[in-house]
Coordinates of C-alpha atoms in Angstrom, one line a residue:
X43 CA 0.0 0.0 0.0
X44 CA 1.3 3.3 -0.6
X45 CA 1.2 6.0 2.0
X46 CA 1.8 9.5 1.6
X47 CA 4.6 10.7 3.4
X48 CA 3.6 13.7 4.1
X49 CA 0.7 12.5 5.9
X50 CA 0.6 13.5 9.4
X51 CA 1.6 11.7 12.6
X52 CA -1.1 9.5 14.0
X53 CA 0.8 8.2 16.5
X54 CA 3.7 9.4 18.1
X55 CA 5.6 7.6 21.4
X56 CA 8.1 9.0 23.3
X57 CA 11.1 8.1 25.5
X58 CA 8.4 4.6 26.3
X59 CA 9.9 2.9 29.6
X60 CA 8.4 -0.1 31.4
X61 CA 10.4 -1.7 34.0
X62 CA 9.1 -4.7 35.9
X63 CA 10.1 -5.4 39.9
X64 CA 11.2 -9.3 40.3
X65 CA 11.8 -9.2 44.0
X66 CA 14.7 -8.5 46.1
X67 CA 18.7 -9.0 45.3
X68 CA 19.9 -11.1 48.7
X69 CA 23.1 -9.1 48.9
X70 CA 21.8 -5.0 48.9
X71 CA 17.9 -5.9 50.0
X72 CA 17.2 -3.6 46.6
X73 CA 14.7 -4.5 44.3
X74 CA 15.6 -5.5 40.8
X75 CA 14.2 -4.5 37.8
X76 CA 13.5 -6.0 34.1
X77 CA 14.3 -3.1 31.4
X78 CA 11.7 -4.6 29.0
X79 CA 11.3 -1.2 27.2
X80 CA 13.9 1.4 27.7
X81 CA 13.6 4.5 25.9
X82 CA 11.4 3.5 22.9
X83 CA 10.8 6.4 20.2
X84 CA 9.0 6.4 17.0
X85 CA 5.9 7.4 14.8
X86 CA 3.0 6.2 13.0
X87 CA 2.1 8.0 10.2
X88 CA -1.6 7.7 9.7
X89 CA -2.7 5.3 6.8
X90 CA 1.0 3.1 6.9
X91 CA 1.6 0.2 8.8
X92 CA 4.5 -0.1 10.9
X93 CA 6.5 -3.3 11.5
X94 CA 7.8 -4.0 15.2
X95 CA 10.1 -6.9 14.8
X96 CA 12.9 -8.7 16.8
X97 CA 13.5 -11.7 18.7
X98 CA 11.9 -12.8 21.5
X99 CA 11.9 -11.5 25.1
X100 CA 12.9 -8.1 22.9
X101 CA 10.1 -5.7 24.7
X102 CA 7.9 -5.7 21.3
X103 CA 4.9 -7.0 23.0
X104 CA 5.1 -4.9 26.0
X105 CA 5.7 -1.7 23.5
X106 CA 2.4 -2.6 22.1
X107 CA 0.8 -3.5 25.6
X108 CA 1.7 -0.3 27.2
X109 CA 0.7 2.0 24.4
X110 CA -2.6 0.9 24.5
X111 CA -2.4 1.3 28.5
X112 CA -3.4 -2.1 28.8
X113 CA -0.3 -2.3 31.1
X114 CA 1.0 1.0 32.8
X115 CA 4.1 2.6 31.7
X116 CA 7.2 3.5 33.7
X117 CA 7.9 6.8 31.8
X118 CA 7.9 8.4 28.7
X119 CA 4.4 9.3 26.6
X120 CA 2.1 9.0 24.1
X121 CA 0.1 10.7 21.9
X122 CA -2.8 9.5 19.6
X123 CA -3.2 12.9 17.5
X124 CA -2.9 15.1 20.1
X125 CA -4.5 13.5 22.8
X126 CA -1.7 12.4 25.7
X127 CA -2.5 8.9 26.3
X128 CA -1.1 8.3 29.5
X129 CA -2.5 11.8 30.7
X130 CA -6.2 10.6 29.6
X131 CA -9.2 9.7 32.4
X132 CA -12.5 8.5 32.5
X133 CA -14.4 9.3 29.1
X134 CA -11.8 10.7 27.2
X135 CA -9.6 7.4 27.6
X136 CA -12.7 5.8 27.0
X137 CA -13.4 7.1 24.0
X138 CA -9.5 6.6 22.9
X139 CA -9.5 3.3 23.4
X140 CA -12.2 2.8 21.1
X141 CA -10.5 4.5 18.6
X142 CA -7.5 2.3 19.4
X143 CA -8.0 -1.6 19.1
X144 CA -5.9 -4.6 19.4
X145 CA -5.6 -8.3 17.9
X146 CA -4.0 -10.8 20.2
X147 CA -1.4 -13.1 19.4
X148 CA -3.4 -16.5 20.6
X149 CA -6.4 -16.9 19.3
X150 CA -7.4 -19.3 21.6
X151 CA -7.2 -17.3 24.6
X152 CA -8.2 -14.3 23.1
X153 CA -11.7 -15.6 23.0
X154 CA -14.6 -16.4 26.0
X155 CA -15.5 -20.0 25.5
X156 CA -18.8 -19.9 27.1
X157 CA -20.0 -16.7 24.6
X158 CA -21.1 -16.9 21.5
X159 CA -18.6 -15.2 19.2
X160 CA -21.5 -12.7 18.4
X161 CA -21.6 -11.9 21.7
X162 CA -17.9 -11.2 22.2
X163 CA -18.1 -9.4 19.2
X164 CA -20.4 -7.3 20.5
X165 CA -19.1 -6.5 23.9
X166 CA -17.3 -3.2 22.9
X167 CA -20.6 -1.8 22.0
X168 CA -22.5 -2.5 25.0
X169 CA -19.5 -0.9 26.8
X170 CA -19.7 2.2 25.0
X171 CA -23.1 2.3 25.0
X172 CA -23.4 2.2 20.7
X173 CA -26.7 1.8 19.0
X174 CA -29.6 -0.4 19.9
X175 CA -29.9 -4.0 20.5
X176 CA -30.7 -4.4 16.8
X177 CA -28.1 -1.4 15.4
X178 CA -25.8 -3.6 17.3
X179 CA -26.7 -7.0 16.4
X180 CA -26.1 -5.3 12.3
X181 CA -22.9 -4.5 13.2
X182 CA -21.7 -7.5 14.3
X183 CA -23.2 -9.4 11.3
X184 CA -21.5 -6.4 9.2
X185 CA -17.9 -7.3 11.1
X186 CA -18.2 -10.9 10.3
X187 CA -18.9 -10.2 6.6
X188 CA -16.1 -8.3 6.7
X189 CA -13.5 -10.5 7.8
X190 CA -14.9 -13.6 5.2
X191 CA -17.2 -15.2 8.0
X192 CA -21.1 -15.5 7.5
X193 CA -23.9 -14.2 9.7
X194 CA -24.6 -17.8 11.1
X195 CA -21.4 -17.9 12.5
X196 CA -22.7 -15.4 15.1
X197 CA -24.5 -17.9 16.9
X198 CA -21.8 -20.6 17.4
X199 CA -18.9 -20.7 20.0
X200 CA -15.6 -20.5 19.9
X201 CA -14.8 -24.0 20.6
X202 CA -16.6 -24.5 16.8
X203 CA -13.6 -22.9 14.8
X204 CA -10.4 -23.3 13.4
X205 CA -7.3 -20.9 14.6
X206 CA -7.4 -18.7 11.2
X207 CA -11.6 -18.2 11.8
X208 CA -10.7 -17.2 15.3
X209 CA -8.3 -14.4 14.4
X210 CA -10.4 -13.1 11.8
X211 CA -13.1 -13.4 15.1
X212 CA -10.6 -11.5 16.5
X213 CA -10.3 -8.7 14.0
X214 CA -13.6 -8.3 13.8
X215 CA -14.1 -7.4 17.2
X216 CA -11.6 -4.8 16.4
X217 CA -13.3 -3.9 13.8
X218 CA -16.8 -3.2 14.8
X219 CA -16.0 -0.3 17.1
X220 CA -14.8 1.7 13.9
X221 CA -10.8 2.3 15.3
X222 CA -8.8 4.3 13.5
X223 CA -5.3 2.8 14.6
X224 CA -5.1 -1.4 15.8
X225 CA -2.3 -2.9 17.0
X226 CA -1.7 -6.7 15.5
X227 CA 0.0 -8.8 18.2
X228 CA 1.8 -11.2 16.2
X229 CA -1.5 -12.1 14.3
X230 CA -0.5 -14.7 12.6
X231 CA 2.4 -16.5 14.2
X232 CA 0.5 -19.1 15.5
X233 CA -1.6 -20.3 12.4
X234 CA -0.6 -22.3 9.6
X235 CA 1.9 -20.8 6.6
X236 CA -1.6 -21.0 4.1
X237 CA -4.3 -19.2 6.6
X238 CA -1.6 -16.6 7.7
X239 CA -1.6 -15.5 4.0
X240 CA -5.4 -15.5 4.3
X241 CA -5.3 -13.2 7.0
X242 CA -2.7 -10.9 6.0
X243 CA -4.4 -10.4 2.9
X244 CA -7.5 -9.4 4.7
X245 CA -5.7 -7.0 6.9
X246 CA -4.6 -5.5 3.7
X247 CA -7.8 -5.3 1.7
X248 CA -9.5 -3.9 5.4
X249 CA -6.8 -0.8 5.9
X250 CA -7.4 -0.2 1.6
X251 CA -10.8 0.1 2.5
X252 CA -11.4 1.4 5.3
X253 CA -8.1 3.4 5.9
X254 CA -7.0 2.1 8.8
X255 CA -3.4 2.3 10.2
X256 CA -1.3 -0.7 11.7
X257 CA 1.5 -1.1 14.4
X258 CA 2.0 -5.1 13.0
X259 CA 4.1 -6.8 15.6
X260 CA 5.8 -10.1 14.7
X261 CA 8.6 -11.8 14.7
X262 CA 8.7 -13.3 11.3
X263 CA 10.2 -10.5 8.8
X264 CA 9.2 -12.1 5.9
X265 CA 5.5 -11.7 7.2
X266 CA 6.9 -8.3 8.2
X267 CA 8.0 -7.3 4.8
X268 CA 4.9 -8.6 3.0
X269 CA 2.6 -6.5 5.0
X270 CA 4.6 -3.2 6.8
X271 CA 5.5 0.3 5.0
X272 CA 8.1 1.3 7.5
X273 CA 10.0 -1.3 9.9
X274 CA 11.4 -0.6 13.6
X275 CA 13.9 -3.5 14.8
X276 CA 14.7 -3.9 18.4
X277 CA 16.8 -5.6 20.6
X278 CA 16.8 -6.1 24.6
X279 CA 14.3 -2.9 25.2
X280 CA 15.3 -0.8 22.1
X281 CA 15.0 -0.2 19.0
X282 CA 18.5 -0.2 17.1
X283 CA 17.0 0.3 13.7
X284 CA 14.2 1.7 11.5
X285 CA 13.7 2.6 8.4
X286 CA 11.0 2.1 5.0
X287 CA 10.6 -1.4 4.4
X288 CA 12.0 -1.5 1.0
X289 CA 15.6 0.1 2.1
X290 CA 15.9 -1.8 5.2
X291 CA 15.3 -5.0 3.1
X292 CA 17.7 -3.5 0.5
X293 CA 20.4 -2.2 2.7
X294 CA 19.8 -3.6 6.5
X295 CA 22.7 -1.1 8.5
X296 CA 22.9 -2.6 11.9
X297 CA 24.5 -6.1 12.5
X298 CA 21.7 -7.3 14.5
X299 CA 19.1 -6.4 11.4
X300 CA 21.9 -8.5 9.4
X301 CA 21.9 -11.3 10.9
X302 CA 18.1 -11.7 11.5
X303 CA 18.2 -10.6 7.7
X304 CA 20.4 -13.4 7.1
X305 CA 18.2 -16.1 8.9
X306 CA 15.5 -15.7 6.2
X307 CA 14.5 -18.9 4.1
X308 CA 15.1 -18.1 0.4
X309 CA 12.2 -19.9 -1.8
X310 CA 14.5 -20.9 -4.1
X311 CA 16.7 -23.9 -3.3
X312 CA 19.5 -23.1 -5.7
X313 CA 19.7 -19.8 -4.0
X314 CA 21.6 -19.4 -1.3
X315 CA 22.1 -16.7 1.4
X316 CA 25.6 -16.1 3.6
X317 CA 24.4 -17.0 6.7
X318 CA 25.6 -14.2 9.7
X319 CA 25.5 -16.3 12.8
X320 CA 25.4 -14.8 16.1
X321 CA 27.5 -16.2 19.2
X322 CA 26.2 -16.5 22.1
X323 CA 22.6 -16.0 23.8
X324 CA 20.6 -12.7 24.2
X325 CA 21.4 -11.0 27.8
X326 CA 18.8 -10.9 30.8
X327 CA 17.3 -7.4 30.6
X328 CA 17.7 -7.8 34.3
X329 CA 21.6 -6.9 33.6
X330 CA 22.4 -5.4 30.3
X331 CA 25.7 -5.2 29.4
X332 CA 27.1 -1.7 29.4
X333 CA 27.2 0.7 26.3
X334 CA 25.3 -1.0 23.1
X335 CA 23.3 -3.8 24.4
X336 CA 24.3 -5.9 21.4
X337 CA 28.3 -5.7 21.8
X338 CA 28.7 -9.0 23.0
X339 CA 27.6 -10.6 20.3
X340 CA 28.0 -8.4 17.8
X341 CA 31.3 -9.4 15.0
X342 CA 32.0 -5.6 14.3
X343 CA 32.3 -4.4 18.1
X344 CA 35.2 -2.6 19.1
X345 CA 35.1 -3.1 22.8
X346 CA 36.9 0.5 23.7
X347 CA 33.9 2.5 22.6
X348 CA 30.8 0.0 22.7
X349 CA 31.5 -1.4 25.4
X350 CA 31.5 1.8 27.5
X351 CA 29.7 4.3 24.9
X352 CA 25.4 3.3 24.0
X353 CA 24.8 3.9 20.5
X354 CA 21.9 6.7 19.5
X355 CA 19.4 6.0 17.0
X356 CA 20.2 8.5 14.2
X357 CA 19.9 9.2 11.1
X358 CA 22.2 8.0 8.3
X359 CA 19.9 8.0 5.3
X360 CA 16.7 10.1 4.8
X361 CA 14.3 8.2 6.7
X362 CA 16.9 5.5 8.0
X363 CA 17.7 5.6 11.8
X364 CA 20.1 3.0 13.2
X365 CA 21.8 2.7 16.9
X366 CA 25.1 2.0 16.0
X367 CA 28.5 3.6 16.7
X368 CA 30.3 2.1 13.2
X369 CA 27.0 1.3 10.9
X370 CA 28.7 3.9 8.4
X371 CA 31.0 0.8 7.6
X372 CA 28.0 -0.5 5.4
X373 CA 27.1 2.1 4.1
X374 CA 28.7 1.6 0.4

């Protein structure tokens, strides 16, 4: 889909923080604390759908989680438009967060087993009070419809579909409050390779028409590169690159994107890719490493300055931010 990029900011986050407590250390008595997101920046342009990718453990879920306030932040903010997220109480956050959806990774749990999906569908419009019984009752039937489901389905439980019809369940109860922005929790990561393609191509015909705008969080990029129009990459509570999907793809600057780059299947057999392999394990958030968070296992580190110096995300090409202290090294 093509955006226009001079479209303005839909979303905007700031400086996004969430720490978690995990008890006491036995020697100081203090209480330590897991970094998940540490000073998380970025925009979504409204119309465009932004890719959140990286491993997991990275903090992309709790990004998504805390936007939304379905989990309180630590620090930093948030605006939808100009409305301060965070800052928002009774019926203004109500009325954001029906402007702001969400589709969860599992759609298993996602979904009450003793409701009829109509039901569930239909829960965010007895909440906010929307239309009568039978106004309502339309829109869910117009939801399903929507999503490639028929009106009978309204009447049958969850137990009584397969994992692809309970996501597009799922999106339809995002759907039916009419949201301008929805966040995709990994979407598709748990359903086979043929129904994910099913679903990303009605996420993609649903944002055409309806013009909706995407924060698509996953940690599959070739899903990511089939669906998003810009890309942020993180690692261990930050994100170390972003960038439009086709130069990042094109041109990946960080080692990190490179090597998750690298790990892609190629559909061709007699094609193959130099494999960038990454020693050892991801670090606890509970104790980054000093400096760049990805120095130990990074093969261009130079332990004098990213050892002791944290990379900033800036801007190399127009449009193409990367946290790295010697990512000029590929830029020819």
């Amino acid at each position: 889909m093509s955006v226009n990029k001079a479209a303005n900011d839909l979303v905007r986050v700031t400086d996004l923080r969430k720490y978690y407590t995990v008890g006491e250390r036995l020697l100081s008595g203090n209480a330590a604390e897991v970094k998940a997101v540490d000073g998380v920046s970025f925009t979504i342009k409204q119309g465009e759908t932004l890719g959140l990718v990286g491993e997991s453990g990275c903090g992309k879920t709790t990004v998504s989680q805390t936007m939304l306030r379905l989990d309180e932040a630590t620090g930093g903010e948030v605006f939808f438009r100009d409305q301060n997220v965070f800052a928002a109480r009774g019926e203004e956050l109500k009325q954001l967060r029906r402007k702001m959806q969400i589709v969860f990774q599992d759609p298993y749990a996602s979904l009450d087993p003793r409701l009829p999906v109509g039901d569930a569908i239909a829960e965010g419009l007895v909440i906010h009070k929307l239309g009568s019984v039978d106004e309502r009752y339309a829109r869910v039937l117009k939801a399903l419809k929507m999503v490639g489901l028929e009106e009978y389905h309204a009447s049958r439980y969850p137990h009584e579909f397969s994992g692809g019809q309970r996501q597009r369940i799922g999106i339809a109860r995002a759907l039916v409050l009419d949201p301008e922005f929805i966040v995709l929790d990994e979407p598709v990561s748990a359903l086979d390779v043929s129904i994910q393609a099913q679903v990303l191509n009605i996420l993609k015909d649903l944002q055409d028409e309806l013009g909706l705008t995407y924060m698509f969080v996953a940690h599959n990029l070739a899903v990511v590169e089939h669906i998003s129009d810009r890309v942020a990459v993180m690692y261990l509570g930050k994100i170390v690159e972003l960038s439009e999907r086709e130069e990042l793809f094109a041109k990946p600057l960080h080692p990190y994107t490179q090597a998750l780059m690298s790990a892609i299947p190629m559909p061709d057999p007699a094609l193959r890719r130099e494999r960038a392999v990454l020693t050892g394990d991801v670090p606890s958030p509970l104790n980054p490493p000093s400096g760049c968070r990805f120095h130990p296992r990074c093969p261009i580190a130079r332990l004098e300055r990213c050892a002791v110096e944290e990379p900033q995300l800036r801007e190399l090409r127009p449009g193409h931010q990367v946290a790295c202290h010697f990512a000029e090294d590929f830029l020819n």
